[in-house]
XYZ file of C-alpha atoms in Angstrom:
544
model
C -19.436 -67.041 -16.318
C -18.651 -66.116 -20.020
C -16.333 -70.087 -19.521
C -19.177 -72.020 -19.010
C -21.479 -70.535 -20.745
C -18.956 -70.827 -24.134
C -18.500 -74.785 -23.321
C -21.987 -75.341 -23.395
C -22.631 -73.895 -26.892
C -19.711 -75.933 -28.111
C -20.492 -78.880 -26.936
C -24.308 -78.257 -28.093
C -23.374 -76.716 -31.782
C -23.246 -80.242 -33.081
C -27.047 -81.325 -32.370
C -28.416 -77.957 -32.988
C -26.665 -79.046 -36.347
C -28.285 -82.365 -36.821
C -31.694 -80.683 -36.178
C -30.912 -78.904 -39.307
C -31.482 -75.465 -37.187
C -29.232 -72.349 -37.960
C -26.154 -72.037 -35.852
C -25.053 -68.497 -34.667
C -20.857 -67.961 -34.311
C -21.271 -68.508 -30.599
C -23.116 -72.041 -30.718
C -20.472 -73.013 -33.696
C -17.570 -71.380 -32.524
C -14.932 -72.066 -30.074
C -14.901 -68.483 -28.386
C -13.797 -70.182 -24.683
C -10.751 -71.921 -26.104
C -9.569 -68.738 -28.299
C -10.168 -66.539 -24.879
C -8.835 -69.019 -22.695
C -5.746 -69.507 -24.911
C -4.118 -65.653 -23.920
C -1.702 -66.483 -21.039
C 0.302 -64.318 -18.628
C 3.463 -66.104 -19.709
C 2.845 -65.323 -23.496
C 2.394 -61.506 -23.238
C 5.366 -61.858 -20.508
C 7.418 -63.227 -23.145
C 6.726 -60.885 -25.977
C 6.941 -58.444 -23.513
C 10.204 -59.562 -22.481
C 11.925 -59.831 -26.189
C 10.428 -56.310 -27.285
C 11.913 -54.416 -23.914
C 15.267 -56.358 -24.287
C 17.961 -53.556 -25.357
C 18.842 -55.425 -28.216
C 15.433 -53.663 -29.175
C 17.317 -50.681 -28.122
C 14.643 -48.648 -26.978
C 12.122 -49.051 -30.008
C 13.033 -45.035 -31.353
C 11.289 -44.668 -34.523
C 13.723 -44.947 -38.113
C 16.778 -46.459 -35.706
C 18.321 -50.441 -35.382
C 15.652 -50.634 -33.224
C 12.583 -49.678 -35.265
C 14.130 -52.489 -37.823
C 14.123 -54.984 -35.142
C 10.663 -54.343 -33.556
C 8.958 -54.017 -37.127
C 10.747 -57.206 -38.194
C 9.369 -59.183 -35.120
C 5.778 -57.903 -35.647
C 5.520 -58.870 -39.050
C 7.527 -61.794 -38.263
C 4.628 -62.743 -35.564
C 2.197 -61.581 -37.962
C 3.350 -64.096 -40.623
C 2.966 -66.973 -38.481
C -0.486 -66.612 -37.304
C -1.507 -66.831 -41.070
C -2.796 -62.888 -40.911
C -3.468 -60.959 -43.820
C -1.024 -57.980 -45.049
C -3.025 -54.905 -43.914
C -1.866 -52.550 -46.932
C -2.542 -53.824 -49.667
C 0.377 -56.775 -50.065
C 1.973 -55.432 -47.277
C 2.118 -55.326 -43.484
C 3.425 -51.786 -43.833
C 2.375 -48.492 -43.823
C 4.885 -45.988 -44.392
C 5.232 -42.394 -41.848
C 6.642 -39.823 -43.541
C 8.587 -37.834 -41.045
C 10.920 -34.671 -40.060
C 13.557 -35.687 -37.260
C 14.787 -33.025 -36.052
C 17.532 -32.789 -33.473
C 18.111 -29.685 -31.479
C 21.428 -29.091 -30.363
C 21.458 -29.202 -26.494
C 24.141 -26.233 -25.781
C 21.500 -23.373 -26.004
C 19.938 -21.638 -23.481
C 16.790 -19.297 -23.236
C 17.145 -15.231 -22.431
C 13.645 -14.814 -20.440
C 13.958 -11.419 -19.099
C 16.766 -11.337 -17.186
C 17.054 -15.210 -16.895
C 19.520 -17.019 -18.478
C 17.516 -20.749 -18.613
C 19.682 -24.244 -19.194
C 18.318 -27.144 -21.424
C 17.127 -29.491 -19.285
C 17.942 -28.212 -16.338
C 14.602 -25.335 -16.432
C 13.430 -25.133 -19.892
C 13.561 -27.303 -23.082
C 12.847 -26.014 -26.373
C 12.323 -27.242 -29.610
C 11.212 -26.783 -33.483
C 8.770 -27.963 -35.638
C 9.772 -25.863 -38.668
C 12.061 -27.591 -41.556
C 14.684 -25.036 -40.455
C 17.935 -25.504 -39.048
C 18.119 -21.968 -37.507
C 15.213 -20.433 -35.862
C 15.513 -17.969 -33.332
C 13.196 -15.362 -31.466
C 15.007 -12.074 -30.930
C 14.035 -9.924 -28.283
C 10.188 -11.065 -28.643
C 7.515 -9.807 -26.572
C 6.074 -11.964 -23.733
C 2.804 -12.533 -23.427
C 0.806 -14.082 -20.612
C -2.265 -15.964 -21.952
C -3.909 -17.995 -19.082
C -4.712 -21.493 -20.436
C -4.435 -20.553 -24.207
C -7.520 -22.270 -25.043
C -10.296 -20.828 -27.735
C -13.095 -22.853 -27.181
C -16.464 -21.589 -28.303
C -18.721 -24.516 -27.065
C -17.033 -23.225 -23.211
C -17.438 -19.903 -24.299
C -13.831 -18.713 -23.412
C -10.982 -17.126 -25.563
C -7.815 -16.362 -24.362
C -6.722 -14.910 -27.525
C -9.854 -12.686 -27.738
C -8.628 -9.408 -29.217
C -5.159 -10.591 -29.426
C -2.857 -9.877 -31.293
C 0.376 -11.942 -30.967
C 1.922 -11.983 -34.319
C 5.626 -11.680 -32.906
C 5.202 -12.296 -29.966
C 5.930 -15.170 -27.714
C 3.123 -16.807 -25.392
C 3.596 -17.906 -22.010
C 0.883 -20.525 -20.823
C -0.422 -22.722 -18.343
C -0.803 -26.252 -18.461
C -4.011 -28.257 -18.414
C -7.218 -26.473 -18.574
C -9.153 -23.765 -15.748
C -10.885 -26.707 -14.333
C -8.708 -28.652 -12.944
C -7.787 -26.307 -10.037
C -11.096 -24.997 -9.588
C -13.626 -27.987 -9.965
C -16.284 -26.094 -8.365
C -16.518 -23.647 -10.621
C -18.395 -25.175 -13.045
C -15.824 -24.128 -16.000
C -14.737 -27.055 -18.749
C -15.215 -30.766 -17.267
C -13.565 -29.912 -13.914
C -10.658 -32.087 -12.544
C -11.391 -34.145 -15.843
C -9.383 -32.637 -18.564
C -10.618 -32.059 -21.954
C -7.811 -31.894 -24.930
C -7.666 -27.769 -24.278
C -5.580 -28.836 -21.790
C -3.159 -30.766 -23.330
C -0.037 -29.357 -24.363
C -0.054 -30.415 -28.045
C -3.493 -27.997 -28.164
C -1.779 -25.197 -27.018
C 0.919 -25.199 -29.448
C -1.506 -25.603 -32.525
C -3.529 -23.032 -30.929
C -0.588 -20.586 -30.940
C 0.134 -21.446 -33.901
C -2.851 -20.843 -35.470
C -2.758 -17.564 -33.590
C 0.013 -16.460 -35.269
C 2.432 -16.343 -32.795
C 6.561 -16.117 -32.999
C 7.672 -18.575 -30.341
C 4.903 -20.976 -27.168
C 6.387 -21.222 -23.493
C 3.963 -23.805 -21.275
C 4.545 -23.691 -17.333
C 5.373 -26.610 -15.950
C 3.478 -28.141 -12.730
C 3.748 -31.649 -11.769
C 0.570 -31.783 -10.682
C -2.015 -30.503 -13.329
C 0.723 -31.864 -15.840
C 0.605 -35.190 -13.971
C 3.978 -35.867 -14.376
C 7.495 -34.310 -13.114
C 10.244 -31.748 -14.703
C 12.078 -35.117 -15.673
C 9.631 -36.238 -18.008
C 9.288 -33.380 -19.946
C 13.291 -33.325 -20.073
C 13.623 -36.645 -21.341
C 10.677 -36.688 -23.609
C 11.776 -33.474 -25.401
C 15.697 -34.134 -25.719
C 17.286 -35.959 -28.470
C 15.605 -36.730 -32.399
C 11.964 -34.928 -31.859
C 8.954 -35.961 -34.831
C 6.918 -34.608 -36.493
C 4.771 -35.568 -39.868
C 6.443 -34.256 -42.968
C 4.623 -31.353 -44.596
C 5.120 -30.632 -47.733
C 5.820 -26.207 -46.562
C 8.142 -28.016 -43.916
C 5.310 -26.961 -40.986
C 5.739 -23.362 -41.422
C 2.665 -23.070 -39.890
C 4.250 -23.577 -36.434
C 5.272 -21.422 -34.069
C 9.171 -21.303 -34.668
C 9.902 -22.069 -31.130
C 8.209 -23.962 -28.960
C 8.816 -25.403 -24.924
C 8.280 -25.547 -21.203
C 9.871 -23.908 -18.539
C 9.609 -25.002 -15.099
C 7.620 -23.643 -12.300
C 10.953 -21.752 -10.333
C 11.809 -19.749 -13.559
C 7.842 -18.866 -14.391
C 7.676 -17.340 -10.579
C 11.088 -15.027 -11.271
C 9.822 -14.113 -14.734
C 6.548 -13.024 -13.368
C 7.761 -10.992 -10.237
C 10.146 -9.306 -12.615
C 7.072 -8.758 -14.270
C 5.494 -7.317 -11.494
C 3.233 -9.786 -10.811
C 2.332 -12.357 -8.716
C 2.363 -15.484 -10.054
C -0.374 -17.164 -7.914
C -2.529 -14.353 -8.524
C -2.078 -14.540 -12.274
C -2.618 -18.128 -12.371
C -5.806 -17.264 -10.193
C -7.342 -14.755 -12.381
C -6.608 -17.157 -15.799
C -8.444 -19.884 -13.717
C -11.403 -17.079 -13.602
C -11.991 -16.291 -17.213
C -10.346 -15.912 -20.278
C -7.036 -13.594 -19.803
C -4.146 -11.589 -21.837
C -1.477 -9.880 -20.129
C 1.539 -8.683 -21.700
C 4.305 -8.796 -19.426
C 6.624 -6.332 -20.524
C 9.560 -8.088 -20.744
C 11.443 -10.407 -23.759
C 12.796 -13.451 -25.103
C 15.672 -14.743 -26.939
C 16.606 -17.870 -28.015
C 18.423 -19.749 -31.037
C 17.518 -23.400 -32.042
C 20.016 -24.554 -34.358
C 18.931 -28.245 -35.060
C 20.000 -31.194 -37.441
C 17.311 -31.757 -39.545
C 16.638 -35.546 -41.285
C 13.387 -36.632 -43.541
C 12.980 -40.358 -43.062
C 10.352 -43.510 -42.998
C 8.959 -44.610 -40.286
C 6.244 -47.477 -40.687
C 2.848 -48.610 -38.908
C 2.532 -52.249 -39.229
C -0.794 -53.748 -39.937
C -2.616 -57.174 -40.064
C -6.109 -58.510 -40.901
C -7.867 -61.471 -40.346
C -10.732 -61.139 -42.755
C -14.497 -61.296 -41.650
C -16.492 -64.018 -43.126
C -19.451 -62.438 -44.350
C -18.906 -58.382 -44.028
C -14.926 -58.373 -44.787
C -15.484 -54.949 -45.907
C -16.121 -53.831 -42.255
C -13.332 -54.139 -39.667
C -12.598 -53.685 -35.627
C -9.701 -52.241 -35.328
C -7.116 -52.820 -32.177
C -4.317 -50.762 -32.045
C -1.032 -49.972 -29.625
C 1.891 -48.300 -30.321
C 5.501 -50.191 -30.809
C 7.811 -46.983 -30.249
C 9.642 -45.873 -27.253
C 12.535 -43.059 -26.485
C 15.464 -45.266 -27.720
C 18.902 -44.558 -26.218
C 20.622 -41.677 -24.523
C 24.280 -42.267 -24.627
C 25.116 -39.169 -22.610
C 23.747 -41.042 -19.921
C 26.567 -43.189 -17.396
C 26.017 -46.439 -16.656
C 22.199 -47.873 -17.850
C 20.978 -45.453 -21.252
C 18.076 -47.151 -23.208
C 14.772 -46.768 -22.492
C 13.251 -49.915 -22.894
C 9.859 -49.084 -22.459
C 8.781 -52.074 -21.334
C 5.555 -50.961 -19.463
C 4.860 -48.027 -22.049
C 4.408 -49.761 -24.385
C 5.957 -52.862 -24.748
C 3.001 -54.703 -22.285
C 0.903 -53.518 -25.127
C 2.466 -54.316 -28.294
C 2.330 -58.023 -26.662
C -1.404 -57.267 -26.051
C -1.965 -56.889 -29.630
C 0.013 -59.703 -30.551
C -1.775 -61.916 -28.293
C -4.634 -60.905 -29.406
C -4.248 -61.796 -32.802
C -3.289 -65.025 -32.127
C -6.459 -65.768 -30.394
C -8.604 -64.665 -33.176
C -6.612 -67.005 -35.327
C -7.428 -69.994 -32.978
C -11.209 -69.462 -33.810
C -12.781 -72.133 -35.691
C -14.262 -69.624 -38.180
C -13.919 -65.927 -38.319
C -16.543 -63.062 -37.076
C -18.607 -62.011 -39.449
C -16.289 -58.735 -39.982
C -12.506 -58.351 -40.081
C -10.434 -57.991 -37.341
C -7.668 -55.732 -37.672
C -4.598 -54.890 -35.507
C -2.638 -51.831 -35.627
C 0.763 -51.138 -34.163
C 1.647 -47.650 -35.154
C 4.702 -45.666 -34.507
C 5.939 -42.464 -32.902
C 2.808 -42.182 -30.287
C 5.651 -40.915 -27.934
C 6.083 -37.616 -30.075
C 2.996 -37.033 -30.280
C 0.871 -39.587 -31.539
C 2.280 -39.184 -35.297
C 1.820 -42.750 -36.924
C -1.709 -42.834 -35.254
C -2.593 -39.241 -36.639
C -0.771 -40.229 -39.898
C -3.610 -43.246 -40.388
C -6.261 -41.422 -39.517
C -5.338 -39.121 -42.236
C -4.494 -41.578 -45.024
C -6.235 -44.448 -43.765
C -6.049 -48.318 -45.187
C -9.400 -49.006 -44.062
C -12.301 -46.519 -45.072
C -13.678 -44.669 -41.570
C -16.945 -45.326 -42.542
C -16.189 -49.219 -42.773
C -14.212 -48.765 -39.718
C -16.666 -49.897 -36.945
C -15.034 -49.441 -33.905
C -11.018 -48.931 -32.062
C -10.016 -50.479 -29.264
C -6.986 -49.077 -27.640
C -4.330 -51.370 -25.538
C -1.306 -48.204 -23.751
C 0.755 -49.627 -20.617
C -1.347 -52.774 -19.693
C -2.093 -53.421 -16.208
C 1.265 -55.118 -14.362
C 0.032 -54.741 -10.931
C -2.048 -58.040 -10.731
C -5.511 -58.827 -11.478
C -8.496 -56.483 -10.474
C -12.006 -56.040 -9.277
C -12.821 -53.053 -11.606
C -12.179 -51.828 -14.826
C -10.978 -47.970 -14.835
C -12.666 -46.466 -18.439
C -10.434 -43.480 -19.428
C -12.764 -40.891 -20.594
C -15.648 -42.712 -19.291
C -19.153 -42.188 -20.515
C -18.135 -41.266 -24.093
C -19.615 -44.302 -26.111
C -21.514 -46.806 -26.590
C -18.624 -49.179 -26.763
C -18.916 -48.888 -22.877
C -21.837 -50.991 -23.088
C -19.836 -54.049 -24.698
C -17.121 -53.415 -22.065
C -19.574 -54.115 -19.342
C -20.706 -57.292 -20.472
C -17.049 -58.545 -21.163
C -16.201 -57.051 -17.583
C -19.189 -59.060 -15.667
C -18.728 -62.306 -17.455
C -14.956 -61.644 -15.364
C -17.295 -60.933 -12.584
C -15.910 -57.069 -12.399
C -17.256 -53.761 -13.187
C -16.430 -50.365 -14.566
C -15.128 -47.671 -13.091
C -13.767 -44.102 -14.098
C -10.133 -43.627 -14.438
C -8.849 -42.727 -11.025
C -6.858 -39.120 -12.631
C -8.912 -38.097 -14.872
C -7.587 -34.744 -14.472
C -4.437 -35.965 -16.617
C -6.451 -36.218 -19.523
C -5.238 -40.016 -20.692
C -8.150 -40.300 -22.971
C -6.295 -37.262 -25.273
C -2.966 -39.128 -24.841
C -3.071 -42.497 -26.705
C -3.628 -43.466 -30.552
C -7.338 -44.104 -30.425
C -7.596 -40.352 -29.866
C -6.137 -39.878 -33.540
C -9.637 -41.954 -34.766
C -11.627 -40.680 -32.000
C -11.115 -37.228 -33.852
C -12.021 -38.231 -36.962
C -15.491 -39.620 -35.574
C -14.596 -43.493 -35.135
C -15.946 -44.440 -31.747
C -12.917 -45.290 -29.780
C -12.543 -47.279 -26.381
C -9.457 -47.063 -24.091
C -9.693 -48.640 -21.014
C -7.309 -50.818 -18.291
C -7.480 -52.717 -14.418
C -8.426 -50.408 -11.990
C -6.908 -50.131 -8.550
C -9.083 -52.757 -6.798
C -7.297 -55.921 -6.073
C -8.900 -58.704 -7.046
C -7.362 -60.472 -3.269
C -5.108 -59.630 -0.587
C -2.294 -61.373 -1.774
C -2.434 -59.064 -5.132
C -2.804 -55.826 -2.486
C 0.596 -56.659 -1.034
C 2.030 -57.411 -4.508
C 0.811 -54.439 -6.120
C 1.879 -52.100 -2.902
C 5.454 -53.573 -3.667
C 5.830 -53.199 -7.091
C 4.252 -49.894 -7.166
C 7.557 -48.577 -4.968
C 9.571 -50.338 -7.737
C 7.606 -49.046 -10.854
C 6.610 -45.628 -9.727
C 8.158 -43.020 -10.833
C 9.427 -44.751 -14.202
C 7.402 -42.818 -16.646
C 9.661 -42.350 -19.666
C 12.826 -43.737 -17.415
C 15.281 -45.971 -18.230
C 13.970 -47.977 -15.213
C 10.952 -48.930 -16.939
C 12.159 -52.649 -17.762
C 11.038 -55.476 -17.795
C 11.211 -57.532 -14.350
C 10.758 -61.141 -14.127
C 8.807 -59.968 -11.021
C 5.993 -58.883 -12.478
C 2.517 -60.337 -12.088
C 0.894 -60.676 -15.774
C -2.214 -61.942 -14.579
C -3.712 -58.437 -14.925
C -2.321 -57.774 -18.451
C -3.979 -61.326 -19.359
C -7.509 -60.310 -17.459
C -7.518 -57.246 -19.692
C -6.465 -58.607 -23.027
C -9.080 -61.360 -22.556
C -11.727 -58.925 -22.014
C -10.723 -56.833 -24.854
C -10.734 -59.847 -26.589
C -14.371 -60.605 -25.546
C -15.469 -56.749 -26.739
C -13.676 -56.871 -30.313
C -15.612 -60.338 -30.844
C -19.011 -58.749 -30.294
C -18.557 -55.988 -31.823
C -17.157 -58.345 -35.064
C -19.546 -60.822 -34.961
C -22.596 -58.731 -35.096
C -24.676 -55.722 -37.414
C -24.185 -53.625 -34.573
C -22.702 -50.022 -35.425
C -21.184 -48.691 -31.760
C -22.401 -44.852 -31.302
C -20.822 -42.038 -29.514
C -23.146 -40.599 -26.662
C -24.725 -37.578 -26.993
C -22.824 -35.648 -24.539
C -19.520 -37.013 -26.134
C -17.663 -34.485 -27.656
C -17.093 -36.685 -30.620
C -19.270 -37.853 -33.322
C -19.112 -39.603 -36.404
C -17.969 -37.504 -39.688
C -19.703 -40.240 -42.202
């Protein structure tokens, strides 16, 4: 056990000393005190203050950005860590808020659609009137152009004009036999922020994405309260132009009318885009004007270092994002979204984290670095904003290590790896998961595509080998079965709710089990000349 093992070198390090022989970090250090110092009731209890609504939800350039950026730094300060930028903790997001107005509704053929109700929509254009008047529809399966899967939607296209209407996810996931893409596991072509860059790029007027619960992996309600109220995006300095000037989802019900008015079936449509690549115009229009309030402001990342001690040029970097939805106050009775499992559990991770690193008796040979960016929950924006201006050089940037919604349902056997078998950092994993006398596992949806949906992804693109992983669904003993079978009634169904807060009932023993192990992994990796690699069959690699 990684305990013991840790004790003995300690208590050795001194007479390896008086021999006069050279002393590695883990015969010097004190690597089982710093691990065993990260407690459940710690990363309760930062958990606790950030999901409080005097946090107010943790929306990005509100009361409660102030609040949450003050306590990090705040936390920061006390453990003695280095300002990340420069002589500050801060790195500033330049963003567009922009704030549709809820009373408009969407002409889709002879629908008349509600906000909310069956379709959002939105801009990402520096306008405050957009509108698509009378614009052709076009059906265009999965909207994906990818040459390495030899498949193009938009093959001969053209949709300059027009308006798209697409599936969600990728042809996989609902025909895993086929051989087509990665099967139920999604790749990013079947996330929705692809398909609206794709569109874009395409040149088209206005992006409509179907709504399914299952191949989204998550109900109507989600995308209704993720897309209402201030939406992000990064600041450009043509004010995105290059968007699509309307983009949202419409749910299943409305899809089905629009296609039978059509003429077509939906099921066989769908069936024929899940076939090969697919363009169908539909013969039939859309109409819709976005008028929006539009507000440029400054969000920030915060960031902290403790240096390395002999290759402080070189860092490990651990990152989770502070933000949340904020506050609705349309809503009666309860209206913030505190955001305590997503991502409060780990924003405490990090912090936690840091502090044992700081309880080391000396440093690992390269810096340690932690990383709480903003606005993941548009979109990943303070993440993606990094990896485009980043503090820390990507080629001195060894390895991320990604901590999203931290295991509250009590200790486990196995270790679910979203995206598994992507990296060599898997390797390091493993040997931090058996010294807890567990083992890895794939994620247990990997048809949801979690691996495209949390900041590491932002470095992963950029060729950084990134690791994103959490407790599986094996219990570690009966008495955590029964607790996680009763809190799962309680916490399902919370995703991006106002219910997800913070309950002195929950069992932190699993968040601890995986902040210890991550803690274990970014040590390694530190305290060695290793350089992680992405596997061959990853479809990342680094850039430099």
């Amino acid at each position: 056990m990684i305990m013991k093992k840790n004790l003995l070198a300690v208590a050795i390090a001194p007479l390896f000393m008086a021999l006069g022989c050279t002393s590695t970090s883990t015969t010097t250090n004190n690597f089982s005190q710093a691990y065993d110092s990260i407690t459940a009731a710690e990363l309760a209890q930062h958990t606790k203050t950030l999901a409080s609504d005097e946090f107010e939800g943790r929306l990005p350039t509100t009361i409660g950005e102030e609040k949450t950026v003050d306590y990090l730094v705040s936390e920061f300060k006390r453990l003695g860590l280095k300002p990340g930028n420069g002589d500050s903790y801060l790195q500033p997001v330049n963003l567009l808020e922009i704030t549709a107005d809820p009373n408009v509704s969407l002409k889709l053929g002879s629908q008349t659609l509600k906000y909310k109700e069956n379709m959002v929509v939105a801009t990402k254009r520096e306008q405050e009137t957009v509108s698509l008047d009378n614009s052709e529809l076009v059906f265009v399966g999965y909207g994906v152009n990818a040459p390495e899967y030899d498949w193009n939607d938009y093959a001969g296209l053209d949709v300059k004009g027009k308006t798209v209407v697409i599936l969600v996810n990728d042809p996989g996931f609902e025909n895993p036999d086929s051989g087509k893409f990665q099967g139920k596991t999604m790749t990013y072509y079947g996330r929705w922020t692809y398909k609206y860059e794709e569109a874009s790029r395409q040149g088209a007027a206005g992006a409509l994405i179907i709504h399914e619960t299952e191949p989204a992996s998550y109900g109507w309600s989600v995308v209704g309260n993720s897309w209402s109220g201030p939406q992000y995006s990064l600041a450009s300095a043509d004010g995105n132009a290059g968007r699509v000037a309307v983009e949202g989802w419409i749910d299943l019900d409305a899809a089905k009318k629009l296609f039978a008015e059509a003429g077509m079936d939906f099921a066989d449509m769908k069936a024929k885009a899940q076939q090969g690549p697919i363009a169908q115009p539909l013969g039939v229009t859309t109409s819709v004007t976005v008028n929006s309030t539009l507000k440029r402001s400054t969000s920030n990342n915060v960031i902290a270092t403790l240096p390395g001690r002999t290759h402080a040029d070189e860092h490990v970097i651990y990152t989770a994002h502070w933000d949340h939805l904020g506050k609705d106050e349309s809503l009666n009775g309860d209206h913030i979204y505190n955001g305590a499992h997503d991502n409060a559990t780990g924003t405490a991770a990090l912090l936690e984290m840091a502090e044992a690193f700081t309880t080391l008796q000396q440093a690992p040979e390269r810096s340690i670095t932690f990383l709480a960016v903003t606005a993941e929950e548009q979109g990943l924006l303070g993440s993606a904003y990094y990896a485009e201006h980043p503090v820390i050089p990507l080629n001195k940037t060894v390895a991320n290590l990604n901590m999203d919604a931290m295991n509250i349902l009590g200790r486990t056997k196995d270790v679910a790896v979203v995206g598994k078998g992507k990296s060599e950092l898997e390797n390091y994993l493993d040997k931090a998961a058996k010294d807890q006398e567990r083992y890895l596992t794939q994620e247990d949806r990997p048809e949801a595509g979690y691996y495209y949906r949390s900041d590491h992804f932002s470095l992963a693109k950029k060729g950084v080998p990134a690791l994103y992983a959490k407790g599986g669904i094996d219990s570690w003993d009966e008495d955590t079965a029964q607790y996680r079978k009763r809190t799962q009634v309680i916490t399902r169904g919370c995703y991006h709710q106002v219910c997800d807060q913070f309950r002195e009932s929950w069992n932190f023993g699993g968040v601890e089990q995986d902040t210890r192990m991550f803690f274990a992994v970014g040590f390694d990796i530190a305290d060695s000349r290793d350089w992680p690699k992405w596997l061959p069959t990853s479809e990342f690699q680094r850039k430099n």
